[in-house]
mmCIF file of C-alpha atoms in Angstrom:
data_model
loop_
_atom_site.group_PDB
_atom_site.id
_atom_site.type_symbol
_atom_site.label_atom_id
_atom_site.label_comp_id
_atom_site.label_asym_id
_atom_site.label_seq_id
_atom_site.Cartn_x
_atom_site.Cartn_y
_atom_site.Cartn_z
ATOM 1 C CA GLY A 1 -5.205 -13.192 -14.546
ATOM 2 C CA GLN A 2 -3.102 -13.679 -11.525
ATOM 3 C CA GLN A 3 -4.908 -13.220 -8.180
ATOM 4 C CA VAL A 4 -3.297 -13.047 -4.764
ATOM 5 C CA MET A 5 -5.455 -13.696 -1.826
ATOM 6 C CA GLN A 6 -4.403 -12.884 1.694
ATOM 7 C CA ILE A 7 -5.991 -14.003 4.966
ATOM 8 C CA PRO A 8 -6.938 -12.894 7.607
ATOM 9 C CA GLN A 9 -7.709 -9.332 6.696
ATOM 10 C CA TYR A 10 -7.378 -8.238 10.339
ATOM 11 C CA GLN A 11 -5.489 -9.776 13.224
ATOM 12 C CA HIS A 12 -5.790 -8.569 16.713
ATOM 13 C CA VAL A 13 -3.213 -9.930 18.793
ATOM 14 C CA GLN A 14 -2.159 -9.900 22.560
ATOM 15 C CA GLU A 15 1.350 -8.626 23.085
ATOM 16 C CA GLY A 16 3.670 -11.584 23.434
ATOM 17 C CA GLU A 17 1.445 -14.014 21.391
ATOM 18 C CA ASP A 18 2.249 -15.538 17.967
ATOM 19 C CA PHE A 19 0.209 -15.150 14.730
ATOM 20 C CA THR A 20 0.481 -16.131 11.102
ATOM 21 C CA THR A 21 -0.842 -14.604 7.985
ATOM 22 C CA TYR A 22 -1.320 -16.638 4.804
ATOM 23 C CA CYS A 23 -1.116 -15.710 1.122
ATOM 24 C CA ASN A 24 -2.436 -17.757 -1.759
ATOM 25 C CA SER A 25 -1.949 -17.334 -5.437
ATOM 26 C CA SER A 26 -4.112 -18.630 -8.236
ATOM 27 C CA THR A 27 -1.041 -19.126 -10.381
ATOM 28 C CA THR A 28 2.621 -20.560 -9.774
ATOM 29 C CA LEU A 29 4.834 -17.719 -8.809
ATOM 30 C CA SER A 30 8.411 -17.008 -9.781
ATOM 31 C CA ASN A 31 8.811 -15.412 -6.363
ATOM 32 C CA ILE A 32 6.931 -13.878 -3.666
ATOM 33 C CA GLN A 33 7.739 -10.703 -1.750
ATOM 34 C CA TRP A 34 6.518 -9.353 1.604
ATOM 35 C CA TYR A 35 6.035 -5.718 2.645
ATOM 36 C CA LYS A 36 5.038 -4.042 5.718
ATOM 37 C CA GLN A 37 3.171 -0.674 5.922
ATOM 38 C CA ARG A 38 3.066 1.153 9.220
ATOM 39 C CA PRO A 39 0.039 3.349 9.815
ATOM 40 C CA GLY A 40 0.350 6.405 7.902
ATOM 41 C CA GLY A 41 3.364 5.089 6.020
ATOM 42 C CA HIS A 42 4.236 3.509 2.733
ATOM 43 C CA PRO A 43 4.955 -0.187 2.038
ATOM 44 C CA VAL A 44 8.479 -1.220 2.784
ATOM 45 C CA PHE A 45 10.143 -4.213 1.470
ATOM 46 C CA LEU A 46 10.805 -7.028 4.069
ATOM 47 C CA ILE A 47 11.899 -10.062 2.070
ATOM 48 C CA GLN A 48 11.829 -12.058 -1.193
ATOM 49 C CA LEU A 49 11.399 -15.851 -1.476
ATOM 50 C CA VAL A 50 12.404 -17.684 -4.609
ATOM 51 C CA LYS A 51 12.779 -21.278 -4.179
ATOM 52 C CA SER A 52 10.193 -23.957 -3.526
ATOM 53 C CA GLY A 53 9.875 -24.629 0.130
ATOM 54 C CA GLU A 54 12.106 -21.838 1.129
ATOM 55 C CA VAL A 55 12.027 -20.666 4.684
ATOM 56 C CA LYS A 56 13.826 -17.294 5.688
ATOM 57 C CA LYS A 57 13.889 -15.673 9.129
ATOM 58 C CA GLN A 58 14.213 -12.150 10.287
ATOM 59 C CA LYS A 59 14.510 -12.071 13.998
ATOM 60 C CA ARG A 60 10.930 -12.916 15.168
ATOM 61 C CA LEU A 61 9.450 -13.140 11.707
ATOM 62 C CA THR A 62 9.560 -16.394 9.691
ATOM 63 C CA PHE A 63 8.567 -16.402 6.116
ATOM 64 C CA GLN A 64 7.833 -19.516 4.092
ATOM 65 C CA PHE A 65 7.250 -20.266 0.381
ATOM 66 C CA GLY A 66 5.123 -23.369 -0.343
ATOM 67 C CA GLU A 67 6.409 -26.413 -2.214
ATOM 68 C CA ALA A 68 4.117 -25.551 -5.263
ATOM 69 C CA LYS A 69 5.167 -21.918 -5.112
ATOM 70 C CA LYS A 70 1.596 -20.868 -4.986
ATOM 71 C CA ASN A 71 1.376 -19.987 -1.263
ATOM 72 C CA SER A 72 3.368 -18.378 1.373
ATOM 73 C CA SER A 73 3.154 -17.502 5.140
ATOM 74 C CA LEU A 74 4.480 -15.015 7.552
ATOM 75 C CA HIS A 75 4.742 -16.116 11.269
ATOM 76 C CA ILE A 76 5.512 -13.657 13.967
ATOM 77 C CA THR A 77 6.500 -14.919 17.385
ATOM 78 C CA ALA A 78 6.210 -12.889 20.542
ATOM 79 C CA THR A 79 4.283 -10.065 18.965
ATOM 80 C CA GLN A 80 5.454 -6.486 20.118
ATOM 81 C CA THR A 81 3.769 -3.210 19.622
ATOM 82 C CA THR A 82 6.378 -2.353 16.995
ATOM 83 C CA ASP A 83 4.778 -5.113 14.783
ATOM 84 C CA VAL A 84 1.617 -3.015 14.284
ATOM 85 C CA GLY A 85 0.897 -2.302 10.650
ATOM 86 C CA THR A 86 -0.367 -3.884 7.453
ATOM 87 C CA TYR A 87 1.645 -6.853 6.034
ATOM 88 C CA PHE A 88 1.173 -7.416 2.266
ATOM 89 C CA CYS A 89 2.440 -10.326 0.309
ATOM 90 C CA ALA A 90 3.004 -9.636 -3.447
ATOM 91 C CA GLY A 91 3.321 -12.553 -5.885
ATOM 92 C CA ASN A 92 5.553 -12.247 -8.892
ATOM 93 C CA ASP A 93 4.273 -13.922 -12.107
ATOM 94 C CA TYR A 94 4.702 -11.663 -15.091
ATOM 95 C CA LYS A 95 4.077 -8.688 -12.732
ATOM 96 C CA LEU A 96 3.907 -8.005 -9.088
ATOM 97 C CA SER A 97 0.312 -8.492 -7.642
ATOM 98 C CA PHE A 98 -0.273 -7.395 -4.037
ATOM 99 C CA GLY A 99 -2.636 -9.200 -1.651
ATOM 100 C CA ALA A 100 -5.196 -7.185 0.233
ATOM 101 C CA GLY A 101 -2.850 -7.282 3.281
ATOM 102 C CA THR A 102 -3.223 -8.271 7.006
ATOM 103 C CA THR A 103 -3.737 -5.400 9.287
ATOM 104 C CA VAL A 104 -2.255 -6.155 12.722
ATOM 105 C CA THR A 105 -3.178 -4.452 15.985
ATOM 106 C CA VAL A 106 -1.517 -5.295 19.283
ATOM 107 C CA ARG A 107 -3.020 -5.261 22.727
ATOM 108 C CA ALA A 108 -0.580 -4.314 25.397
ATOM 109 C CA ASP B 1 20.146 7.699 -1.060
ATOM 110 C CA ALA B 2 17.169 10.100 -1.486
ATOM 111 C CA GLY B 3 14.654 7.326 -2.168
ATOM 112 C CA VAL B 4 11.735 7.784 -4.231
ATOM 113 C CA ILE B 5 10.498 11.381 -4.102
ATOM 114 C CA GLN B 6 6.763 12.317 -4.567
ATOM 115 C CA SER B 7 5.072 15.659 -4.727
ATOM 116 C CA PRO B 8 2.909 17.070 -3.507
ATOM 117 C CA ARG B 9 2.549 15.145 -0.118
ATOM 118 C CA HIS B 10 -1.138 16.335 0.226
ATOM 119 C CA GLU B 11 -3.475 17.719 -2.318
ATOM 120 C CA VAL B 12 -6.952 19.024 -1.767
ATOM 121 C CA THR B 13 -8.891 20.091 -4.859
ATOM 122 C CA GLU B 14 -12.451 20.543 -5.908
ATOM 123 C CA MET B 15 -14.377 18.083 -8.242
ATOM 124 C CA GLY B 16 -13.652 18.953 -11.807
ATOM 125 C CA GLN B 17 -10.172 20.312 -11.277
ATOM 126 C CA GLU B 18 -7.135 18.825 -13.010
ATOM 127 C CA VAL B 19 -4.627 17.072 -10.552
ATOM 128 C CA THR B 20 -1.040 16.256 -11.388
ATOM 129 C CA LEU B 21 1.087 14.060 -9.138
ATOM 130 C CA ARG B 22 4.790 13.914 -9.523
ATOM 131 C CA CYS B 23 7.424 11.186 -8.958
ATOM 132 C CA LYS B 24 11.203 11.030 -9.106
ATOM 133 C CA PRO B 25 12.365 7.376 -8.951
ATOM 134 C CA ILE B 26 15.594 6.213 -7.478
ATOM 135 C CA SER B 27 18.516 6.848 -9.773
ATOM 136 C CA GLY B 28 19.438 3.769 -11.784
ATOM 137 C CA HIS B 29 15.949 2.117 -11.377
ATOM 138 C CA ASN B 30 14.555 1.399 -14.819
ATOM 139 C CA SER B 31 10.982 0.358 -13.707
ATOM 140 C CA LEU B 32 8.452 2.759 -12.268
ATOM 141 C CA PHE B 33 5.052 1.890 -10.862
ATOM 142 C CA TRP B 34 1.961 4.074 -9.857
ATOM 143 C CA TYR B 35 -0.416 2.633 -7.106
ATOM 144 C CA ARG B 36 -3.669 3.729 -5.590
ATOM 145 C CA GLN B 37 -4.547 2.833 -2.191
ATOM 146 C CA THR B 38 -7.921 3.133 -0.635
ATOM 147 C CA MET B 39 -9.675 1.443 2.435
ATOM 148 C CA MET B 40 -12.198 -0.140 0.174
ATOM 149 C CA ARG B 41 -10.004 -1.459 -2.737
ATOM 150 C CA GLY B 42 -6.590 -1.787 -1.003
ATOM 151 C CA LEU B 43 -3.388 -1.348 -3.080
ATOM 152 C CA GLU B 44 -4.046 -1.262 -6.830
ATOM 153 C CA LEU B 45 -1.486 -1.076 -9.440
ATOM 154 C CA LEU B 46 -2.443 1.612 -12.007
ATOM 155 C CA ILE B 47 0.294 1.537 -14.462
ATOM 156 C CA TYR B 48 3.977 0.623 -14.741
ATOM 157 C CA PHE B 49 6.798 1.688 -16.996
ATOM 158 C CA ASN B 50 9.956 -0.054 -17.973
ATOM 159 C CA ASN B 51 12.670 2.037 -19.561
ATOM 160 C CA ASN B 52 10.366 4.877 -19.694
ATOM 161 C CA VAL B 53 7.822 2.954 -21.816
ATOM 162 C CA PRO B 54 4.276 2.062 -20.566
ATOM 163 C CA ILE B 55 4.203 -1.703 -20.251
ATOM 164 C CA ASP B 56 0.861 -2.158 -18.472
ATOM 165 C CA ASP B 57 -1.820 0.308 -17.961
ATOM 166 C CA SER B 58 -4.627 -2.086 -17.414
ATOM 167 C CA GLY B 59 -5.159 -0.826 -13.932
ATOM 168 C CA MET B 60 -5.863 2.838 -15.023
ATOM 169 C CA PRO B 61 -9.566 3.314 -13.946
ATOM 170 C CA GLU B 62 -10.654 5.285 -16.918
ATOM 171 C CA ASP B 63 -9.710 7.874 -19.413
ATOM 172 C CA ARG B 64 -9.625 10.605 -16.953
ATOM 173 C CA PHE B 65 -6.312 9.128 -15.683
ATOM 174 C CA SER B 66 -3.177 9.540 -17.730
ATOM 175 C CA ALA B 67 0.604 8.868 -16.934
ATOM 176 C CA LYS B 68 3.668 9.841 -18.556
ATOM 177 C CA MET B 69 7.381 9.385 -18.122
ATOM 178 C CA PRO B 70 9.233 11.682 -20.335
ATOM 179 C CA ASN B 71 12.647 10.590 -18.976
ATOM 180 C CA ALA B 72 14.223 8.105 -16.650
ATOM 181 C CA SER B 73 14.072 10.550 -13.600
ATOM 182 C CA PHE B 74 10.498 11.890 -13.784
ATOM 183 C CA SER B 75 6.955 10.701 -14.051
ATOM 184 C CA THR B 76 3.460 12.184 -13.737
ATOM 185 C CA LEU B 77 0.035 10.898 -12.986
ATOM 186 C CA LYS B 78 -2.696 13.242 -14.074
ATOM 187 C CA ILE B 79 -6.319 13.192 -13.288
ATOM 188 C CA GLN B 80 -8.638 15.386 -15.451
ATOM 189 C CA PRO B 81 -11.316 16.051 -14.491
ATOM 190 C CA SER B 82 -10.979 14.885 -10.822
ATOM 191 C CA GLU B 83 -13.932 13.404 -8.869
ATOM 192 C CA PRO B 84 -14.492 12.720 -5.225
ATOM 193 C CA ARG B 85 -14.121 8.978 -5.765
ATOM 194 C CA ASP B 86 -10.548 9.612 -6.809
ATOM 195 C CA SER B 87 -9.600 10.527 -3.289
ATOM 196 C CA ALA B 88 -6.973 8.088 -2.106
ATOM 197 C CA VAL B 89 -3.279 7.841 -1.449
ATOM 198 C CA TYR B 90 -1.286 7.555 -4.611
ATOM 199 C CA PHE B 91 2.139 5.719 -4.321
ATOM 200 C CA CYS B 92 4.976 5.762 -6.837
ATOM 201 C CA ALA B 93 7.521 2.951 -6.598
ATOM 202 C CA SER B 94 10.687 2.166 -8.542
ATOM 203 C CA SER B 95 12.810 -0.963 -9.009
ATOM 204 C CA THR B 96 15.640 -2.361 -11.071
ATOM 205 C CA ALA B 97 13.331 -4.728 -12.781
ATOM 206 C CA ILE B 98 10.096 -6.518 -11.848
ATOM 207 C CA ASP B 99 11.822 -7.022 -8.535
ATOM 208 C CA THR B 100 11.990 -5.374 -5.030
ATOM 209 C CA GLN B 101 9.939 -2.124 -5.210
ATOM 210 C CA TYR B 102 10.859 0.950 -3.292
ATOM 211 C CA PHE B 103 7.775 3.159 -2.522
ATOM 212 C CA GLY B 104 7.758 6.848 -2.210
ATOM 213 C CA PRO B 105 6.008 8.474 0.822
ATOM 214 C CA GLY B 106 2.704 8.873 -1.251
ATOM 215 C CA THR B 107 0.492 11.739 -2.164
ATOM 216 C CA ARG B 108 -2.824 12.002 -0.135
ATOM 217 C CA LEU B 109 -5.330 13.288 -2.581
ATOM 218 C CA THR B 110 -8.739 14.648 -1.388
ATOM 219 C CA VAL B 111 -11.299 15.741 -3.992
ATOM 220 C CA LEU B 112 -14.116 17.652 -2.601
#
C-alpha cells in the first residue's frame, strides 16, 4: 500500500534561519497536501500541489512537488516563533495518507 | 462556518467502560474521516465514510472499535470495552471529496 515518509522527524531551528522538510511517497500521487498543527491544536490545511514540478509560495513558505509526483518539500525562510508546530504532508493516491510529520521548534 | 464539531473535547474513563465520540461535519461535505493521534504512532486514519457509507475501515485497530454515520450530519466512534492503550487524541475531519480535509478540534481520551 501507499506509504508516505517524512524527514526529518524533528527540526530545531534558530530564529531567522531557513529549513526544509521532505516528503517521499512509495507510489505516484495524484496530488499532495500540506498541513500544520500547532501544539495542542488540530491539523490545518496549508496548500495542495497537483502538477508535476509545481512550486507554490505562501509568504515565507515554499512548497514544491517533484517531477515524478512522488516527493515534495516545504522550505521555510527566516523562521519565526510563529512557525512552531508540526508540518504534515499527505499524499493523495486513492486515499489521503499522512506522513509522520516534522515537529519544528524555534530558538529565539 | 461552524467548522467540524466534536464532542466531548475531553474524556476520562476507566478501563472496560464504553466510550462514544461524536462528530458533526461541515454542512455540504460528503466525506468524513476519523483519525487517532498518539506520540508513538502519529496520525492514523481509522475509517472514512463517503455519502454516509463506510469506504475504508482498514485502520480500525480491532473489533472493540466501531463507527457509524447514520446521516450526513452526524457520526460516532465507539470503543467498547476501552483499554489504556486507546488513550489518544481522536480527530474527525470532513471534506467535499478525497480532497482538502477540515479537522475538528479533537477529543482527548484518557483511559485509566
